Coordinates of C-alpha atoms in Angstrom, one line a residue:
X228 CA 11.7 -4.4 -19.3
X229 CA 11.1 -2.9 -15.9
X230 CA 11.0 -5.1 -12.9
X231 CA 9.6 -4.0 -9.5
X232 CA 9.9 -6.5 -6.6
X233 CA 7.4 -6.5 -3.7
X234 CA 8.0 -8.1 -0.4
X235 CA 4.6 -9.2 0.9
X236 CA 3.8 -10.5 4.4
X237 CA 2.3 -14.0 4.6
X238 CA -0.7 -14.5 2.3
X239 CA -3.9 -12.4 2.0
X240 CA -4.4 -10.3 -1.0
X241 CA -1.2 -10.8 -3.0
X242 CA -3.4 -11.6 -6.1
X243 CA -3.8 -7.9 -6.5
X244 CA -0.1 -7.9 -7.9
X245 CA -0.6 -10.3 -10.8
X246 CA -4.0 -8.2 -11.6
X247 CA -1.9 -5.0 -11.6
X248 CA 0.7 -6.7 -14.0
X249 CA -2.1 -7.7 -16.3
X250 CA -3.5 -4.1 -16.3
X251 CA -0.1 -2.5 -16.8
X252 CA 0.6 -4.7 -19.8
X253 CA -2.9 -4.7 -21.3
X254 CA -5.0 -2.4 -23.6
X255 CA -5.8 -0.1 -20.4
X256 CA -2.2 0.9 -20.1
X257 CA 0.6 2.6 -22.0
X258 CA 2.9 0.2 -23.9
X259 CA 5.8 -1.3 -22.1
X260 CA 6.8 -4.4 -20.3
X261 CA 6.4 -4.5 -16.5
X262 CA 7.1 -7.5 -14.2
X263 CA 5.9 -7.5 -10.7
X264 CA 7.4 -10.4 -8.8
X265 CA 6.3 -10.9 -5.2
X266 CA 8.3 -12.5 -2.5
X267 CA 6.6 -13.8 0.7
X268 CA 8.0 -13.6 4.2
X269 CA 6.4 -15.2 7.2
X270 CA 5.6 -14.2 10.7
X271 CA 2.4 -13.7 12.5
X272 CA -0.3 -11.9 10.6
X273 CA -1.7 -10.3 13.8
X274 CA -2.3 -6.6 13.8
X275 CA -0.5 -5.9 17.0
X276 CA 2.5 -3.7 17.6
X277 CA 5.1 -6.2 18.8
X278 CA 4.3 -8.7 16.1
X279 CA 4.3 -6.0 13.4
X280 CA 7.8 -4.7 14.6
X281 CA 8.9 -8.2 14.3
X282 CA 7.4 -8.7 10.8
X283 CA 9.2 -5.5 9.5
X284 CA 12.6 -6.3 11.0
X285 CA 15.7 -5.9 9.0
X286 CA 16.4 -9.6 9.0
X287 CA 12.9 -10.5 7.6
X288 CA 13.1 -7.9 4.9
X289 CA 16.6 -9.0 3.9
X290 CA 15.2 -12.5 3.4
X291 CA 12.6 -11.0 1.2
X292 CA 15.3 -9.2 -0.8
X293 CA 17.2 -12.2 -1.3
X294 CA 14.2 -14.1 -2.6
X295 CA 13.7 -11.3 -5.2
X296 CA 17.4 -11.1 -6.1
X297 CA 16.9 -13.7 -9.0
X298 CA 14.4 -11.3 -10.6
X299 CA 17.0 -8.5 -10.8
X300 CA 14.5 -5.8 -9.7
X301 CA 14.9 -2.1 -10.5
X302 CA 13.2 -1.3 -7.4
X303 CA 11.7 -3.1 -4.2
X304 CA 8.9 -2.1 -2.0
X305 CA 7.9 -3.4 1.4
X306 CA 4.2 -4.1 0.6
X307 CA 3.1 -3.7 4.2
X308 CA 1.6 -0.6 5.7
X309 CA 1.5 -1.5 9.3
X310 CA 4.8 -3.3 9.4
X311 CA 6.3 0.0 8.3
X312 CA 4.4 2.8 10.0
X313 CA 4.6 1.0 13.3
X314 CA 8.3 2.1 13.4
X315 CA 7.4 5.8 13.2
X316 CA 8.6 8.2 10.4
X317 CA 12.3 8.0 11.2
X318 CA 12.2 4.3 12.0
X319 CA 10.4 3.6 8.7
X320 CA 12.9 5.7 6.9
X321 CA 15.8 3.7 8.3
X322 CA 13.8 0.5 7.5
X323 CA 13.6 1.5 3.8
X324 CA 17.2 2.7 3.6
X325 CA 18.5 -0.6 5.0
X326 CA 16.3 -2.5 2.6
X327 CA 17.7 -0.5 -0.2
X328 CA 21.3 -1.2 0.9
X329 CA 20.5 -4.9 1.1
X330 CA 18.7 -5.0 -2.3
X331 CA 21.1 -2.8 -4.0
X332 CA 18.2 -0.8 -5.7
X333 CA 15.9 2.0 -4.6
X334 CA 13.4 0.8 -1.9
X335 CA 10.4 2.1 0.0
X336 CA 7.3 0.9 1.9
X337 CA 3.5 1.3 1.6
X338 CA 3.5 3.8 4.4
X339 CA 5.8 6.3 2.4
X340 CA 3.7 5.4 -0.7
X341 CA 0.7 6.8 0.8
X342 CA 2.5 10.1 1.7
X343 CA 4.1 10.4 -1.7
X344 CA 0.7 9.5 -3.6
X345 CA -1.2 12.1 -1.6
X346 CA 1.5 14.6 -2.5
X347 CA 1.4 13.7 -6.2
X348 CA -2.4 14.4 -6.5
X349 CA -2.4 17.4 -4.2
X350 CA -4.1 15.7 -1.3
X351 CA -3.7 17.4 2.2
X352 CA -6.7 16.4 4.2
X353 CA -8.0 12.9 4.4
X354 CA -10.4 10.4 5.9
X355 CA -8.9 7.0 6.9
X356 CA -10.9 3.9 6.6
X357 CA -8.7 1.3 8.5
X358 CA -9.2 -2.4 9.1
X359 CA -6.9 -2.4 12.0
X360 CA -7.5 -2.2 15.7
X361 CA -7.8 1.3 16.9
X362 CA -4.3 1.5 18.5
X363 CA -2.6 0.4 15.4
X364 CA -4.8 2.6 13.2
X365 CA -3.8 5.6 15.3
X366 CA -0.1 5.0 14.6
X367 CA -0.9 5.4 10.8
X368 CA -2.6 8.6 11.7
X369 CA 0.6 9.8 13.4
X370 CA 2.7 8.7 10.4
X371 CA 0.6 10.7 8.0
X372 CA 0.8 13.7 10.2
X373 CA 4.6 13.4 10.1
X374 CA 4.4 13.5 6.4
X375 CA 2.2 16.5 6.1
X376 CA -1.1 14.8 5.7
X377 CA -3.9 15.9 8.1
X378 CA -6.4 13.1 9.0
X379 CA -9.9 14.7 9.6
X380 CA -11.5 11.4 10.7
X381 CA -10.2 7.9 11.3
X382 CA -12.4 4.8 11.6
X383 CA -10.9 1.3 12.7
X384 CA -12.8 -1.9 11.8
X385 CA -10.9 -3.6 14.7
X386 CA -10.0 -6.8 12.5
X387 CA -7.2 -8.6 14.3
X388 CA -5.6 -10.5 11.5
X389 CA -4.6 -10.0 7.8
X390 CA -6.2 -13.3 6.9
X391 CA -9.6 -12.0 8.1
X392 CA -9.1 -8.8 6.1
X393 CA -8.2 -10.8 3.0
X394 CA -11.6 -12.6 3.2
X395 CA -13.6 -9.3 2.9
X396 CA -16.1 -9.5 0.1
X397 CA -15.7 -6.8 -2.6
X398 CA -19.0 -5.1 -1.5
X399 CA -17.6 -5.0 2.0
X400 CA -14.4 -3.2 0.8
X401 CA -16.4 -0.6 -1.1
X402 CA -18.7 0.0 1.9
X403 CA -15.8 0.4 4.3
X404 CA -14.3 3.2 2.1
X405 CA -17.5 4.9 1.2
X406 CA -19.1 5.0 4.5
X407 CA -16.1 6.4 6.3
X408 CA -15.5 9.5 4.2
X409 CA -15.5 13.1 5.6
X410 CA -17.3 15.9 3.6
X411 CA -14.1 18.0 3.9
X412 CA -11.6 15.3 3.0
X413 CA -9.7 15.5 -0.3
X414 CA -9.5 11.8 -0.4
X415 CA -10.2 8.5 1.5
X416 CA -7.3 6.3 2.4
X417 CA -7.7 2.6 2.9
X418 CA -4.3 1.4 4.3
X419 CA -4.2 -2.5 4.6
X420 CA -2.3 -4.4 1.9
X421 CA -4.1 -7.5 3.1
X422 CA -7.3 -6.1 1.5
X423 CA -8.1 -6.7 -2.2
X424 CA -8.9 -3.3 -3.6
X425 CA -7.5 -2.8 -7.1
X426 CA -10.7 -4.2 -8.6
X427 CA -13.0 -1.9 -6.5
X428 CA -11.3 1.4 -7.0
X429 CA -13.5 2.6 -9.8
X430 CA -16.6 1.7 -7.8
X431 CA -15.3 3.5 -4.8
X432 CA -14.3 6.6 -6.7
X433 CA -17.7 6.8 -8.4
X434 CA -19.5 6.6 -5.1
X435 CA -17.3 9.0 -3.3
X436 CA -16.8 11.5 -6.1
X437 CA -13.2 11.9 -5.0
X438 CA -10.0 10.0 -5.0
X439 CA -9.4 6.9 -3.0
X440 CA -5.9 5.8 -2.2
X441 CA -5.6 2.1 -1.3
X442 CA -2.6 0.2 0.1
X443 CA -1.9 -2.1 -2.9
X444 CA -2.6 0.6 -5.4
X445 CA -0.1 3.2 -3.9
X446 CA 2.4 0.4 -3.3
X447 CA 2.3 -0.3 -7.1
X448 CA 2.4 3.3 -7.9
X449 CA 5.5 3.8 -5.6
X450 CA 7.3 1.0 -7.2
X451 CA 6.8 2.5 -10.6
X452 CA 7.9 5.9 -9.3
X453 CA 11.1 4.4 -7.8
X454 CA 11.8 2.7 -11.1
X455 CA 11.4 6.0 -13.0
X456 CA 8.3 4.6 -14.9
X457 CA 4.8 6.1 -15.2
X458 CA 1.8 4.5 -16.5
X459 CA -1.8 5.4 -17.2
X460 CA -4.2 2.8 -16.0
X461 CA -7.7 4.3 -15.8
X462 CA -9.3 1.5 -13.8
X463 CA -6.7 2.1 -11.0
X464 CA -8.2 5.5 -10.0
X465 CA -7.3 9.1 -9.9
X466 CA -3.7 8.3 -9.0
X467 CA -3.1 6.5 -12.3
X468 CA -5.1 8.9 -14.6
X469 CA -3.8 11.7 -16.7
X470 CA -4.8 15.3 -16.1
X471 CA -5.4 14.7 -12.4

């Protein structure tokens, strides 16, 4: 049994994780038992720098790690992109290191998951389809650049709160990704864990004709990577397919 714990801010699209657990354990996945417990921490869900710095603070993540402890996770991931990249590359590294020390297992965040996933599938130049306000989205662009990922174009939907993002209809999620591609981009990145995306990845990739990396998708993949476990799940996109 492999257990990967996720610390998730407030409530929005956390039902992507039970869906992922089902996909990983079903006929669409390689054999093996995977558990994906989610611990919620609470602050404001506003996409604004001061609030995001508070949301990703050491004390809040320590609270999340404490809630996950009973599950005895093999790895822990801070499932929040903006609450990690807002600290910058070095700050986000320190954030993950402190979380690992508190949890006593390997730890990471969604921001690093994007960089690691891009590296894994050979993606160097991307388009970013962000739901955040522009000033927050630009911090994600800076983070990717620090990780060696070039952003050719960035769009910001200027949605202020995670709750609003979580209410986006599936068609709106697909449209956001597809309409903000760049012809020279190797992939499109959709960075908000508040957005339900796991059920839409196949449709997005079919329309794009290239990989899409979404926040909850890469967060799941990062947890598996930290736990030393690989899974093939065709419905979760290029990142989870063999022979990529």
